[in-house]
Short mmCIF file of C-alpha atoms and ligand atoms in Angstrom, two decimals:
data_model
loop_
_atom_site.label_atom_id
_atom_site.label_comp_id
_atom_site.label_asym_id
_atom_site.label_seq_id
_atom_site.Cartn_x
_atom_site.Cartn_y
_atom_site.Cartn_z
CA UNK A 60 -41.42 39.60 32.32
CA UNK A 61 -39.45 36.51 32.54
CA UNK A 62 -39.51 34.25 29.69
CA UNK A 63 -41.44 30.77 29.67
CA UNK A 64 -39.11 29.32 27.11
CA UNK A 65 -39.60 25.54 25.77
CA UNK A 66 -41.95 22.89 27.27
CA UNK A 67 -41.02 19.47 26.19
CA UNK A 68 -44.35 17.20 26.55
CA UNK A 69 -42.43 13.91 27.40
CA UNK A 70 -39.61 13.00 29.26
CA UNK A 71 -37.87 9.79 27.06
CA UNK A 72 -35.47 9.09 24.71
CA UNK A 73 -36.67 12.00 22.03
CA UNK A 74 -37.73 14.45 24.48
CA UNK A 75 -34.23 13.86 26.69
CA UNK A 76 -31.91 14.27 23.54
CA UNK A 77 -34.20 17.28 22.37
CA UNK A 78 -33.19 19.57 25.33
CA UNK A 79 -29.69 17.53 25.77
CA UNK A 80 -29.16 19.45 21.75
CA UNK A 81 -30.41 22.22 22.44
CA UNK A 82 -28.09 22.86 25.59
CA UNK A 83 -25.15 21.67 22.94
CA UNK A 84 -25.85 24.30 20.35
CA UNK A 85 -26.28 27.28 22.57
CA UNK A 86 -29.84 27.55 23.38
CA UNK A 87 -30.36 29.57 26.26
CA UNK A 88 -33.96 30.04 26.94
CA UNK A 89 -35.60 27.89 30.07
CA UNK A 90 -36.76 24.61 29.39
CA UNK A 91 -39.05 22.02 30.45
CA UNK A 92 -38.87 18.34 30.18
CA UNK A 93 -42.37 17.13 31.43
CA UNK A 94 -43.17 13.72 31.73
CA UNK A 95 -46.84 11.82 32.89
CA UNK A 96 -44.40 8.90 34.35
CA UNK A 97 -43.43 8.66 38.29
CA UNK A 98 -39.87 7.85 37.52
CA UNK A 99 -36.39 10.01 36.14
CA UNK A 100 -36.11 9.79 32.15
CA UNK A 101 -35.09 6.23 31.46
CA UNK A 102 -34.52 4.17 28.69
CA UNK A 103 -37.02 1.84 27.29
CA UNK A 104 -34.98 -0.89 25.78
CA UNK A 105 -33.60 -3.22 28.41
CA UNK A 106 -37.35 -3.21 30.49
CA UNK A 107 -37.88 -6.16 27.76
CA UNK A 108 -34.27 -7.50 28.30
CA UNK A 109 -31.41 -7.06 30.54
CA UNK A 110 -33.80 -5.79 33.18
CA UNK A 111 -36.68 -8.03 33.09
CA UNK A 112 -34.26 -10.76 33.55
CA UNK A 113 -32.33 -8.75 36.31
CA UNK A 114 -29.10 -8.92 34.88
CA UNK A 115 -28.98 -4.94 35.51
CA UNK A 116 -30.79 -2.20 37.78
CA UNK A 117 -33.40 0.36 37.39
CA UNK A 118 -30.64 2.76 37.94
CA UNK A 119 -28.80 1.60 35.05
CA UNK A 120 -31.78 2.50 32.86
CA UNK A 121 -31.64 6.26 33.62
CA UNK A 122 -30.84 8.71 31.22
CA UNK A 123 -28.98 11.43 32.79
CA UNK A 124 -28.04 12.72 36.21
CA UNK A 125 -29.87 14.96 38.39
CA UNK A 126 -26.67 17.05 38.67
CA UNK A 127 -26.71 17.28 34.56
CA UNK A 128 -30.15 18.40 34.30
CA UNK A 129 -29.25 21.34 37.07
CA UNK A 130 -26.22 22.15 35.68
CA UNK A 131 -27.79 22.62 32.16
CA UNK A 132 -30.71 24.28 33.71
CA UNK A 133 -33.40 21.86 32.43
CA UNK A 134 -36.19 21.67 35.15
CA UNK A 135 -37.46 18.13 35.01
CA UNK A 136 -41.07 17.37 36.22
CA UNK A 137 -42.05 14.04 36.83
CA UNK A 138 -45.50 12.56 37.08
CA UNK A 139 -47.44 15.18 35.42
CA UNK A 140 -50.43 14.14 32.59
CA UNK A 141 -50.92 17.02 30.43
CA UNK A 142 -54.61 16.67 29.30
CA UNK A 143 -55.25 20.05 27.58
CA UNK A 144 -53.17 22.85 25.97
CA UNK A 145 -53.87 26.30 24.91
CA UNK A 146 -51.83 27.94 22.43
CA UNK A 147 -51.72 30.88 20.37
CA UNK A 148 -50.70 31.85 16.79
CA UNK A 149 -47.13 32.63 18.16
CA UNK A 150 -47.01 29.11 19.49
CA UNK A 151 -46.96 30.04 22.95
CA UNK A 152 -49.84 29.48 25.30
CA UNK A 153 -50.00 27.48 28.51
CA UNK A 154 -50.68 23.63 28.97
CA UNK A 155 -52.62 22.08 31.96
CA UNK A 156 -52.10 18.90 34.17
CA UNK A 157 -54.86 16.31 35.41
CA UNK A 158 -53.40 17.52 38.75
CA UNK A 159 -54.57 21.39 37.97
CA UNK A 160 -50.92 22.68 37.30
CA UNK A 161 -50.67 24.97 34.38
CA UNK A 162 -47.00 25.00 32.37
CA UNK A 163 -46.90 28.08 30.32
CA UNK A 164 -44.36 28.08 27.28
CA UNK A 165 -42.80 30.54 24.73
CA UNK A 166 -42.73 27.25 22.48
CA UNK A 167 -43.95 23.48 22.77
CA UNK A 168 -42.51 20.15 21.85
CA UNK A 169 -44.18 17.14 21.32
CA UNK A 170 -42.28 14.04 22.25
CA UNK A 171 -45.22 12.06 23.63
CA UNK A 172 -44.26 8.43 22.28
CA UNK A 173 -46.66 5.96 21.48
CA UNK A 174 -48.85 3.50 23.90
CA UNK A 175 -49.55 -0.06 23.81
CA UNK A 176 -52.04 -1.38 21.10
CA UNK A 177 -55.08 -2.66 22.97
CA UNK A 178 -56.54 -6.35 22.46
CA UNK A 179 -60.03 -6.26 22.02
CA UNK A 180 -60.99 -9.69 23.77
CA UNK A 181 -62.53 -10.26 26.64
CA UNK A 182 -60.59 -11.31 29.90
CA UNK A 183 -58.08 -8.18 29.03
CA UNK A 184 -58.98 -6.31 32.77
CA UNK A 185 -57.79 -9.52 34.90
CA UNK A 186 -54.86 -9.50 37.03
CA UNK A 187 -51.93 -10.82 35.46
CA UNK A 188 -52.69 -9.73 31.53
CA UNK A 189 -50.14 -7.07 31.15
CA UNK A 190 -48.49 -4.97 28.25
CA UNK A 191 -44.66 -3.92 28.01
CA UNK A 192 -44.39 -0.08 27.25
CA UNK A 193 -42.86 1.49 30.28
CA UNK A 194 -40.95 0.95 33.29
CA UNK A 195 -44.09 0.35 35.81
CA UNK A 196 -45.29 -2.32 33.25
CA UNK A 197 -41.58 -4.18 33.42
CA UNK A 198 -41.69 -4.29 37.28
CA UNK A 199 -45.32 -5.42 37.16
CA UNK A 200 -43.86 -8.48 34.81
CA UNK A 201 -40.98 -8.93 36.92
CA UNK A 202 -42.71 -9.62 39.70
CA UNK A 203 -45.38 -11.34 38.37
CA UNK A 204 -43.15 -13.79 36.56
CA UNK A 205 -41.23 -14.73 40.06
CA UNK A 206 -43.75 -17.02 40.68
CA UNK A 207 -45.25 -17.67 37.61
CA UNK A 208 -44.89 -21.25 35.49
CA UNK A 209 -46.65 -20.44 32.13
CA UNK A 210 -46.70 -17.33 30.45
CA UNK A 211 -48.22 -16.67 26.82
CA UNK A 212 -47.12 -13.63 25.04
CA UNK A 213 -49.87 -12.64 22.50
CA UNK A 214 -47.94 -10.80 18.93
CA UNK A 215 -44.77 -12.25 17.63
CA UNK A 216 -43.36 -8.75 16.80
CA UNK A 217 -39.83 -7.51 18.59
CA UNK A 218 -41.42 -6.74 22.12
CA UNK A 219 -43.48 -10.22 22.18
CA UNK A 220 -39.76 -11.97 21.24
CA UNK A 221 -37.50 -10.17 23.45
CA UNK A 222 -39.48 -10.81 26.37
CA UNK A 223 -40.80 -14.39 25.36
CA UNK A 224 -36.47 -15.24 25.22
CA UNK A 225 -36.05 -13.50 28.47
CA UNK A 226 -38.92 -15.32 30.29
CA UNK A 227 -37.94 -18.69 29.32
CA UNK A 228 -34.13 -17.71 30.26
CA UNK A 229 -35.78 -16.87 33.64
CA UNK A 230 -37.01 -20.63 33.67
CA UNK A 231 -40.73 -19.87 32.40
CA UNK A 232 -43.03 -22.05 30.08
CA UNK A 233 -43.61 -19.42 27.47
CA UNK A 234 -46.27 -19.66 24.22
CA UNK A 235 -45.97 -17.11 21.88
CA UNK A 236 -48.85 -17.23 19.97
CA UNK A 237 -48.93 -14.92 16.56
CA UNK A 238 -52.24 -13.99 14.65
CA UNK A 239 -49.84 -13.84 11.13
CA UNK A 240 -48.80 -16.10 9.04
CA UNK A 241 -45.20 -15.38 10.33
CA UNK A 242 -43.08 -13.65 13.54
CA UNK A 243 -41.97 -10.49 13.27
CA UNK A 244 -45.25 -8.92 10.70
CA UNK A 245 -43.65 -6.87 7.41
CA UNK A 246 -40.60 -5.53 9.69
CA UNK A 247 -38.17 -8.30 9.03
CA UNK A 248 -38.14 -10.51 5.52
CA UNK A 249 -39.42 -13.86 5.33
CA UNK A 250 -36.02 -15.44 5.53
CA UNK A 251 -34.96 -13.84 9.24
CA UNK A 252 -38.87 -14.58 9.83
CA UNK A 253 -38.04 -18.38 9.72
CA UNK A 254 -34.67 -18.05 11.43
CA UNK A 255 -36.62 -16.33 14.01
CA UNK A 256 -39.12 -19.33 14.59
CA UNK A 257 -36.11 -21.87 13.88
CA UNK A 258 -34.00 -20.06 17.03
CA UNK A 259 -36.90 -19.86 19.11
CA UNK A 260 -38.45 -23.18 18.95
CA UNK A 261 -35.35 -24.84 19.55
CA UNK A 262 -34.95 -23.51 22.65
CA UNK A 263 -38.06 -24.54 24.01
CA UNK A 264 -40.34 -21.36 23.67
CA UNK A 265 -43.60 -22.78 22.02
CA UNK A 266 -45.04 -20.70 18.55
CA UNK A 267 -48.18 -20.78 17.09
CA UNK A 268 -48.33 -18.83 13.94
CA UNK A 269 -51.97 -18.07 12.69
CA UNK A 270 -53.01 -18.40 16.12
CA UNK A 271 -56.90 -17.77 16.88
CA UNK A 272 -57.41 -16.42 20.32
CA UNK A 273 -61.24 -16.00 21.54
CA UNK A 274 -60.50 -14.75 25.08
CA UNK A 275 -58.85 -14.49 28.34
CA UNK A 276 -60.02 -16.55 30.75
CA UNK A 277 -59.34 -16.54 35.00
CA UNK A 278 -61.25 -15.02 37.90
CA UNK A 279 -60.56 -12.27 40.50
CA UNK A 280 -57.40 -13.69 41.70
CA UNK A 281 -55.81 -13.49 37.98
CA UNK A 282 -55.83 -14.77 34.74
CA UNK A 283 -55.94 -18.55 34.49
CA UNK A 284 -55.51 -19.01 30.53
CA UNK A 285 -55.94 -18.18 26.85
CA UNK A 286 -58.98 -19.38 25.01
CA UNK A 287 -58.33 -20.60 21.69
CA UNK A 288 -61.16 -20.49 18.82
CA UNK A 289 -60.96 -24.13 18.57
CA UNK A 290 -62.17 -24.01 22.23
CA UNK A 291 -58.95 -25.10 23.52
CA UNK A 292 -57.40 -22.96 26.45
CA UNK A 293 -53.96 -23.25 26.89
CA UNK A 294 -52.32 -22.28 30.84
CA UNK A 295 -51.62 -19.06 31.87
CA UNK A 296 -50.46 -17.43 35.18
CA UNK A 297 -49.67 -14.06 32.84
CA UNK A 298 -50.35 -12.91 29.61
CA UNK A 299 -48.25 -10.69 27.77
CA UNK A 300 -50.29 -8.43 25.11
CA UNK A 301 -47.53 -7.44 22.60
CA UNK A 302 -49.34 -6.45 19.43
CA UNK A 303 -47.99 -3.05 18.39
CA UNK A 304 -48.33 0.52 19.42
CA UNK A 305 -50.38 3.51 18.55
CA UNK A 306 -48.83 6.97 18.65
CA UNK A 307 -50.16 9.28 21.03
CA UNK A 308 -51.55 12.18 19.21
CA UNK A 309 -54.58 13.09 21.22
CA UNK A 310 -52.75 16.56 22.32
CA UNK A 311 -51.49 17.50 19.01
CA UNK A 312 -55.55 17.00 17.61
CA UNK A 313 -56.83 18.81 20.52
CA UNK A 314 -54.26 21.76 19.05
CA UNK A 315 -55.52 21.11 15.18
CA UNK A 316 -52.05 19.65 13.93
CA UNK A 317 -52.52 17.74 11.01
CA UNK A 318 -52.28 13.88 12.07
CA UNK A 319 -51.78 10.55 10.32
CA UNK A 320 -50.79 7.45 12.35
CA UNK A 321 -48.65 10.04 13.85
CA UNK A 322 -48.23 13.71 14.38
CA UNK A 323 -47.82 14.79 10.91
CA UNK A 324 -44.20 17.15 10.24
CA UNK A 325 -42.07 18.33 7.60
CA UNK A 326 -38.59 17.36 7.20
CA UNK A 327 -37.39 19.54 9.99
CA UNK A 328 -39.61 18.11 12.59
CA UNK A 329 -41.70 21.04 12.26
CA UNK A 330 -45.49 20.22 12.89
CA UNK A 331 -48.55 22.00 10.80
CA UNK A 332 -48.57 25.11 12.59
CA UNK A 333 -45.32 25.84 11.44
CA UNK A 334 -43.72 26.44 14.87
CA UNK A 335 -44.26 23.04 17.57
CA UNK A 336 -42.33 20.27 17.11
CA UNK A 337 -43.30 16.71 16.95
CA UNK A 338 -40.35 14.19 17.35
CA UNK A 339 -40.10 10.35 17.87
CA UNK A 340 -42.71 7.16 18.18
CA UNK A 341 -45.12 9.89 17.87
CA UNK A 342 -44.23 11.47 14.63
CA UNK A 343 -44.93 10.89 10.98
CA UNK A 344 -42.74 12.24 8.87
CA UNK A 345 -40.82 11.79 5.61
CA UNK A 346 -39.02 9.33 4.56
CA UNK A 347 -35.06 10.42 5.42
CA UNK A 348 -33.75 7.79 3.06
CA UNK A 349 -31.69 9.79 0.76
CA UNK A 350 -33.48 9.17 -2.67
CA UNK A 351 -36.80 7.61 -1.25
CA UNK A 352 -39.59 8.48 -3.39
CA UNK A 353 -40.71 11.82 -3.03
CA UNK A 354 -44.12 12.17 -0.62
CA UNK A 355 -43.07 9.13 1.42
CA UNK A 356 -43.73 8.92 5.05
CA UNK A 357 -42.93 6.93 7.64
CA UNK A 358 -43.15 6.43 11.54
CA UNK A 359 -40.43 5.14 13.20
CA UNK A 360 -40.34 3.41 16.79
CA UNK A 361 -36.48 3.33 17.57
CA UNK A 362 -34.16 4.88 19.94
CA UNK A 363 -32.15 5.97 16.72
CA UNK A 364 -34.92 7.92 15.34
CA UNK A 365 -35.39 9.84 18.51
CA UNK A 366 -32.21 10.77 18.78
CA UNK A 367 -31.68 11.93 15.13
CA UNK A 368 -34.95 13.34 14.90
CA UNK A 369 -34.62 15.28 17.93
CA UNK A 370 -31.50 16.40 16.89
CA UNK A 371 -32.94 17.81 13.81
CA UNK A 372 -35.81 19.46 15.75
CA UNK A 373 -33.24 21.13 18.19
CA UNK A 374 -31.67 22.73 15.20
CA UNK A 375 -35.49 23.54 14.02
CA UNK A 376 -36.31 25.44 17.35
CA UNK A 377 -32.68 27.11 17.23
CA UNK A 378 -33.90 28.89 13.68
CA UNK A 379 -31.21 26.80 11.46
CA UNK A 380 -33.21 24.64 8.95
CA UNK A 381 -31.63 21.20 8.63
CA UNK A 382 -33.63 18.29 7.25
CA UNK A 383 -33.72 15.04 8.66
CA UNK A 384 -31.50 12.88 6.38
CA UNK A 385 -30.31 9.37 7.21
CA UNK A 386 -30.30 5.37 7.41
CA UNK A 387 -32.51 4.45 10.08
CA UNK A 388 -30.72 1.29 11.59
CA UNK A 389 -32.41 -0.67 15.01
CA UNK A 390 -31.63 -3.47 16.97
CA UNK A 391 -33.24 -6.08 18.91
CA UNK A 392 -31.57 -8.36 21.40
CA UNK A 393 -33.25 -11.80 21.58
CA UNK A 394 -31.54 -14.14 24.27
CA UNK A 395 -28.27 -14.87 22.68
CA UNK A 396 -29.71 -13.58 19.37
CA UNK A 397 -28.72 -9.80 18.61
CA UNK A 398 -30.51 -8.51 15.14
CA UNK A 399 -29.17 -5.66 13.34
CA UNK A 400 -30.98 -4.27 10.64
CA UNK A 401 -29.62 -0.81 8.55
CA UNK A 402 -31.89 0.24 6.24
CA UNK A 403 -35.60 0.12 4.72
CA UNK A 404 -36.37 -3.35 3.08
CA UNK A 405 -39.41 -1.90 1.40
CA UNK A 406 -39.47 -2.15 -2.38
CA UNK A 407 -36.93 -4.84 -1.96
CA UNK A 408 -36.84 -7.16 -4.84
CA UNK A 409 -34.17 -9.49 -4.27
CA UNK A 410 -32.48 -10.92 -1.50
CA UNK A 411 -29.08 -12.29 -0.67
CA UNK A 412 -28.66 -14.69 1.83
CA UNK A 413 -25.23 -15.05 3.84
CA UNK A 414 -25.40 -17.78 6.18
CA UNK A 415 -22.43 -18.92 8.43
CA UNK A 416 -23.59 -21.91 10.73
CA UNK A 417 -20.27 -22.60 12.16
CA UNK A 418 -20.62 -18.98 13.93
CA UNK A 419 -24.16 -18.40 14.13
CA UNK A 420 -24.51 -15.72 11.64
CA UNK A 421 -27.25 -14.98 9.45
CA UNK A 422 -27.63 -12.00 7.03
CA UNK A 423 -30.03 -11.08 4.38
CA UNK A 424 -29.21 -8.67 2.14
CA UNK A 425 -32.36 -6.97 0.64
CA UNK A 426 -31.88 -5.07 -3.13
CA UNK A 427 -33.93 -2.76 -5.09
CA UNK A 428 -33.50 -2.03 -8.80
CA UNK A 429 -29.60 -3.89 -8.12
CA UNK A 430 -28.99 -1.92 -5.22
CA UNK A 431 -28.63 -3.05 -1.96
CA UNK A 432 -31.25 -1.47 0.10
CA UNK A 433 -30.69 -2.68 3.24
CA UNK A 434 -29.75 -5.83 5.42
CA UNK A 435 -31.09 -7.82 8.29
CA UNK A 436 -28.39 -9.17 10.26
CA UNK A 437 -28.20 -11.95 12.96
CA UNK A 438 -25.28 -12.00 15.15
CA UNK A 439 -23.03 -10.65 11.76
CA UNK A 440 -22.14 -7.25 13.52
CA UNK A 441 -19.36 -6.76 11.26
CA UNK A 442 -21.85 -7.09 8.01
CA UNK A 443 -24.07 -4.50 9.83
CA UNK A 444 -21.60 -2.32 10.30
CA UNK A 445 -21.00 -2.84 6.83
CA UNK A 446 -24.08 -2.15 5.02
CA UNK A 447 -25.01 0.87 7.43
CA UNK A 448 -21.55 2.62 6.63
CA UNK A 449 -22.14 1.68 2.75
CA UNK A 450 -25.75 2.88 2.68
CA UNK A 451 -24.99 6.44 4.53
CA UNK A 452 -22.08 6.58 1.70
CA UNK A 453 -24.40 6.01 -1.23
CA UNK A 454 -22.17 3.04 -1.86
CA UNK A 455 -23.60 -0.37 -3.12
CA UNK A 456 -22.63 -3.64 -2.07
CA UNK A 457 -22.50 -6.04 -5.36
CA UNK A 458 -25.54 -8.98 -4.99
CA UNK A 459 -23.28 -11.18 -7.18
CA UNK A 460 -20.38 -11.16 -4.46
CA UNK A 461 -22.28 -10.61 -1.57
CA UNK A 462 -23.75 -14.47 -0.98
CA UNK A 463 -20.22 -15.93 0.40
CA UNK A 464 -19.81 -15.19 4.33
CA UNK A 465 -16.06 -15.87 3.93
CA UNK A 466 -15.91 -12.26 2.01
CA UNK A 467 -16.48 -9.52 4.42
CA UNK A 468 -18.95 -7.22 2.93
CA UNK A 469 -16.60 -3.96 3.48
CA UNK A 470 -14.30 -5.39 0.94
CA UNK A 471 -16.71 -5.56 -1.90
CA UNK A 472 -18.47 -2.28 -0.76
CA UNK A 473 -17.78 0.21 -4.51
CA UNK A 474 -16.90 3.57 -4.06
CA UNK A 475 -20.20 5.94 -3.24
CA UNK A 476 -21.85 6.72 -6.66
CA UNK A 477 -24.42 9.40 -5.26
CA UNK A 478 -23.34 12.61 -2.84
CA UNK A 479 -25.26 12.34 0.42
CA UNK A 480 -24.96 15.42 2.44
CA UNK A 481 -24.84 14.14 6.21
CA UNK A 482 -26.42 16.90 8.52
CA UNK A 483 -23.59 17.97 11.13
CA UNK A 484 -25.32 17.22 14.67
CA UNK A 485 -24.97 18.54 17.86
CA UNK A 486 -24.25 16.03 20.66
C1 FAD B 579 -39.85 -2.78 25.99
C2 FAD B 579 -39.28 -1.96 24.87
C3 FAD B 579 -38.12 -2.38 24.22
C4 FAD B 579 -37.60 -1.61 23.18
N1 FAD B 579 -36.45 -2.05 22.57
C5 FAD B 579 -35.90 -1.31 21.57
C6 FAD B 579 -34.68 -1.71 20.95
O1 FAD B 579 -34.13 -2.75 21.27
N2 FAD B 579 -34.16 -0.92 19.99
C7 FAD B 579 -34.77 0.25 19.61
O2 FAD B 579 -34.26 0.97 18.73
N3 FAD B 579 -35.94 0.66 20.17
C8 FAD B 579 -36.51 -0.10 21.14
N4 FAD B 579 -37.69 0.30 21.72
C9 FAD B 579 -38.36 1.52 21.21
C10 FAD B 579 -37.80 2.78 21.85
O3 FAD B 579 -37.72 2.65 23.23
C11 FAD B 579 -38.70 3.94 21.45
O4 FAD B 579 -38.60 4.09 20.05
C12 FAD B 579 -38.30 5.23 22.14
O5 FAD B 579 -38.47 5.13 23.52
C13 FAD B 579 -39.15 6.38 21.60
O6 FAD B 579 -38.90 7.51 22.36
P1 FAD B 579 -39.95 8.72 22.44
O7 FAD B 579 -39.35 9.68 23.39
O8 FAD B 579 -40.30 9.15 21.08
O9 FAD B 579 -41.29 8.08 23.03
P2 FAD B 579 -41.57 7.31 24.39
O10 FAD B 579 -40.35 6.55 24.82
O11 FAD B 579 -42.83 6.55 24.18
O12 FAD B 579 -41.82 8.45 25.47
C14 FAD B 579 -42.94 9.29 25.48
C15 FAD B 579 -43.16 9.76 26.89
O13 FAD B 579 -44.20 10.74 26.89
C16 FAD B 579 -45.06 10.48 27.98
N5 FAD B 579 -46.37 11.10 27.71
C17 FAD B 579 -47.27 10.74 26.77
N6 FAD B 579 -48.36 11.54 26.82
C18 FAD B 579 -48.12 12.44 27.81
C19 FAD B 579 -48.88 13.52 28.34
N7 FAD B 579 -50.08 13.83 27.87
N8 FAD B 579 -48.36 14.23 29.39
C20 FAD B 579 -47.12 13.94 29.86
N9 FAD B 579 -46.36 12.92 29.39
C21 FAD B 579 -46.86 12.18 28.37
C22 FAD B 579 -45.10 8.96 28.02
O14 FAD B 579 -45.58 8.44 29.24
C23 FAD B 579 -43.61 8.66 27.82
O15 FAD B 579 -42.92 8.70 29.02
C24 FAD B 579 -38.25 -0.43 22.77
C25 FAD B 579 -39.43 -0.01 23.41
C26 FAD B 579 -39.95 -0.77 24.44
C27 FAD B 579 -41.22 -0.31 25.12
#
C-alpha cells in the first residue's frame, strides 16, 4: 500500500518552511502542503506595505516556484478548507474538505495561522469595512483605496500603522483611532510608543488614543463613517479593523489537543498527542529565551518564529529531538520608519535610551536584573544587529555605556558569560 506520508494544514510562511526542512534533512515520505486560500504560498508581510502601495507585484510575494515544489515532490493544493479530521492513536487518519475531498495522512501538521480579531460594533458587515490578514483582503484595500479620500484604521498595533503610513503615502486622509492609552498595546515600550505617535502625526496621519467608537455607520452602497461615543462621526469611505488576531485552533480542539490562546506544544513543536505538530501564529509554546523562567509560554506572530519553529518541528517529525531555542527578533516597516526589535522586553526594569536626531535613529534598550534584555530599534540597524548578535551570545551590553549613540553598541558588547547551545538548522 502506498504511503500517505505528511499533510501540512496550511500553506504560509510556517507550513512552506516546514516541508522546505524536511526536503533539506532527507525526509522522503510524500507530503502535502494544503492551504484554504485561492492563491500559491505567499508571504504576508508586504500586503500591508510594499504591495498595498504598489511599489511591488503579487508575484513578488510568492514563496517558491512551481518547478521547486515538483522537483521536491511536495504536492501543493490550493483552495481547500479542511473542516473536520479523523485521526487515530498512530496519528494517522484522514482529514476532509468543505468541498467533500478527503486527504489521508501517515502524520499531520498544523500550521493554520491565526485570523483577524473581530470588532463587535455594529456597521462591521458594510461594504468598505475591511480587515488585513491575507492576500484577498490587501487587493480588496487596494482597490478600495483608489478612489477613496478618508480612511480610518481602527487599533494602533503594527498592522493598523503599517497600513495607516502606506495609505497616506498613497495620498489618503487616514485616522487611526486607538482604544489604549498608547500605539502599539504592551509590544513596544512607552518610549518607541511616543516616537511612534511623534512620527506619525507629523506626517499628517491623524491619532486618537483612548478613542471611543460606538459604530459603523453607511448604507448599502458602503460605509459612510465611524461613530464616536461622544456622538461625533468622523468620514469614512473604508474602515480598516486592525485590532489583533486570534489563533485558529478550532481543528486541533475538534482532535482533543490541549489549547491555550494557541495550540498548546512542547519545546519540539510537538502537540498533546505526542505525535502532530503545531507550528507558527497558531502555536503556544515555551518561551525559547535561553534562561526564561521555567513554565513560560508564549505565542508568537512573526515570520521569524515560523521559520525557526518549523525548523524545529521538521527535525521533530524526522525523529531527532531538538528544542526550540532562540531570540525572537521582528520587524515592522512604517513609511520611512523601519523598527527592529531583538528580544523580549517583558520583566524589563530599566531602559536606555539612544537617540540620534541628526540621523533619525532611535533605540531603547530594555534591562532586567542589569542585563540587557532586549532593544527596540528605529532606523539604528546597526544597534539591532547588535543586541540580537549579543543576546544569542549570552553577552550583555553595559546600561552605563550604552546611552551615547556615538558608541556603537558592538564595541561595548562583554564577552558571553552564559553557554547557549544554538540548534544546527536545516535550510
Ligand atoms: C499584513 C501583515 C503584515 C505582517 N507583517 C509582518 C512583519 O513585518 N514582520 C513579521 O515578522 N511578521 C509580519 N506579519 C506576521 C507574519 O506574516 C505571520 O507571523 C506569519 O504569516 C505566520 O505564518 P503561519 O504560517 O504560522 O500562519 P499564517 O500566515 O496565518 O498561515 C496560515 C494559513 O493556514 C490557512 N488555514 C487556516 N485554517 C485552515 C483550514 N482549516 N484549512 C486549510 N487552510 C487553513 C490560512 O488561510 C493561512 O493561509 C504580518 C502579517 C500580516 C497579515
Amino acid at each position: 500500500m502506498a504511503a500517505d506520508g505528511l499533510l501540512i494544514i496550511g500553506a504560509s510562511q510556517s507550513g512552506v518552511q516546514l516541508a522546505v526542512s524536511l526536503r533539506a534533512l532527507g525526509y522522503d515520505a510524500p507530503i502535502t502542503l494544503l492551504g484554504d486560500e485561492d492563491h500559491r504560498p505567499y508571504q504576508r508581510p508586504a500586503l500591508s506595505k510594499d504591495f498595498l502601495q504598489g511599489s511591488i507585484s503579487k508575484e513578488k510575494l510568492i514563496h517558491r516556484s512551481q518547478d521547486y515544489w515538483d522537483e521536491h515532490r511536495i504536492r501543493v493544493v490550493k483552495n481547500e478548507r479542511i473542516t473536520r479530521i479523523d485521526k487515530r492513536a498512530d496519528g494517522s487518519g484522514t482529514a476532509t474538505s468543505r468541498s467533500g475531498a478527503v486527504f489521508a495522512f501517515d502524520r499531520l501538521a498544523l500550521t493554520v495561522g491565526a485570523r483577524a480579531r473581530p470588532l463587535p460594533l455594529p456597521g462591521t458587515d458594510l461594504p468598505g469595512v475591511l480587515h488585513l490578514r491575507n492576500a484577498d483582503d490587501a487587493l480588496e484595500l487596494k482597490a478600495r483605496a483608489e478612489t477613496a479620500t478618508d480612511v480610518v484604521i481602527i487599533g494602533g498595533g503594527f498592522i493598523g500603522l503599517e497600513a495607516a503610513a502606506s495609505l497616506q503615502k498613497m495620498g489618503k486622509r487616514v485616522t487611526v483611532l486607538e482604544a489604549g492609552p498608547r500605539l502599539v498595546g504592551r509590544a513596544v515600550g512607552e518610549e518607541v510608543a511616543a516616537h511612534l505617535l511623534a512620527h506619525h502625526t507629523a506626517r499628517g496621519i491623524r491619532i486618537e488614543l483612548g478613542a471611543r467608537t460606538e459604530a459603523l455607520v453607511g448604507d448599502d452602497d458602503g460605509v459612510r463613517g465611524v461613530r464616536m461615543a461622544d456622538g461625533s462621526t468622523l468620514p469614512a469611505d473604508v474602515v480598516l479593523i486592525g485590532i489583533g488576531v486570534l489563533p485558529n485552533t478550532e481543528l486541533a480542539e475538534q482532535l482533543g489537543l490541549e489549547c491555550d490562546n494557541g495550540i498548546r506544544v512542547d519545546a519540539c513543536a510537538l502537540t498533546s498527542d505526542g505525535v502532530t505538530v503545531a507550528i507558527g501564529d497558531c502555536a503556544n509554546l515555551p518561551n525559547p529565551v535561553p534562561g526564561s523562567p521555567p513554565g513560560d509560554r508564549v505565542r508568537f506572530e512573526s515570520v521569524n518564529n515560523a521559520i525557526e519553529h518549523a525548523k524545529v518541528a521538521a527535525y521533530a517529525i524526522t525523529g531527532r529531538r531538538e528544542e526550540y531555542a532562540g531570540i525572537p527578533w521582528f520587524w515592522s516597516n512604517q513609511g520611512d520608519l523601519k523598527l527592529q526589535i531583538a528580544g523580549l522586553s517583558q520583566g524589563s526594569d530599566r531602559t536606555v535610551v539612544r537617540r540620534d536626531d541628526t540621523k533619525g535613529r532611535f533605540t531603547v534598550l530594555h534591562y532586567a536584573g542589569g542585563r540587557i534584555i532586549a532593544a527596540e530599534c528605529l532606523n539604528a540597524p546597526l544597534d539591532f544587529m547588535a543586541v540580537r548578535q549579543a543576546l544569542g551570545a549570552g553577552a550583555d551590553v553595559p546600561a552605563d555605556l550604552a546611552g551615547d549613540p556615538s558608541v556603537p553598541l558592538k564595541s561595548i558588547t562583554t564577552a558571553p558569560t552564559t553557554a547557549t547551545k544554538p540548534v544546527e538548522q536545516p535550510a
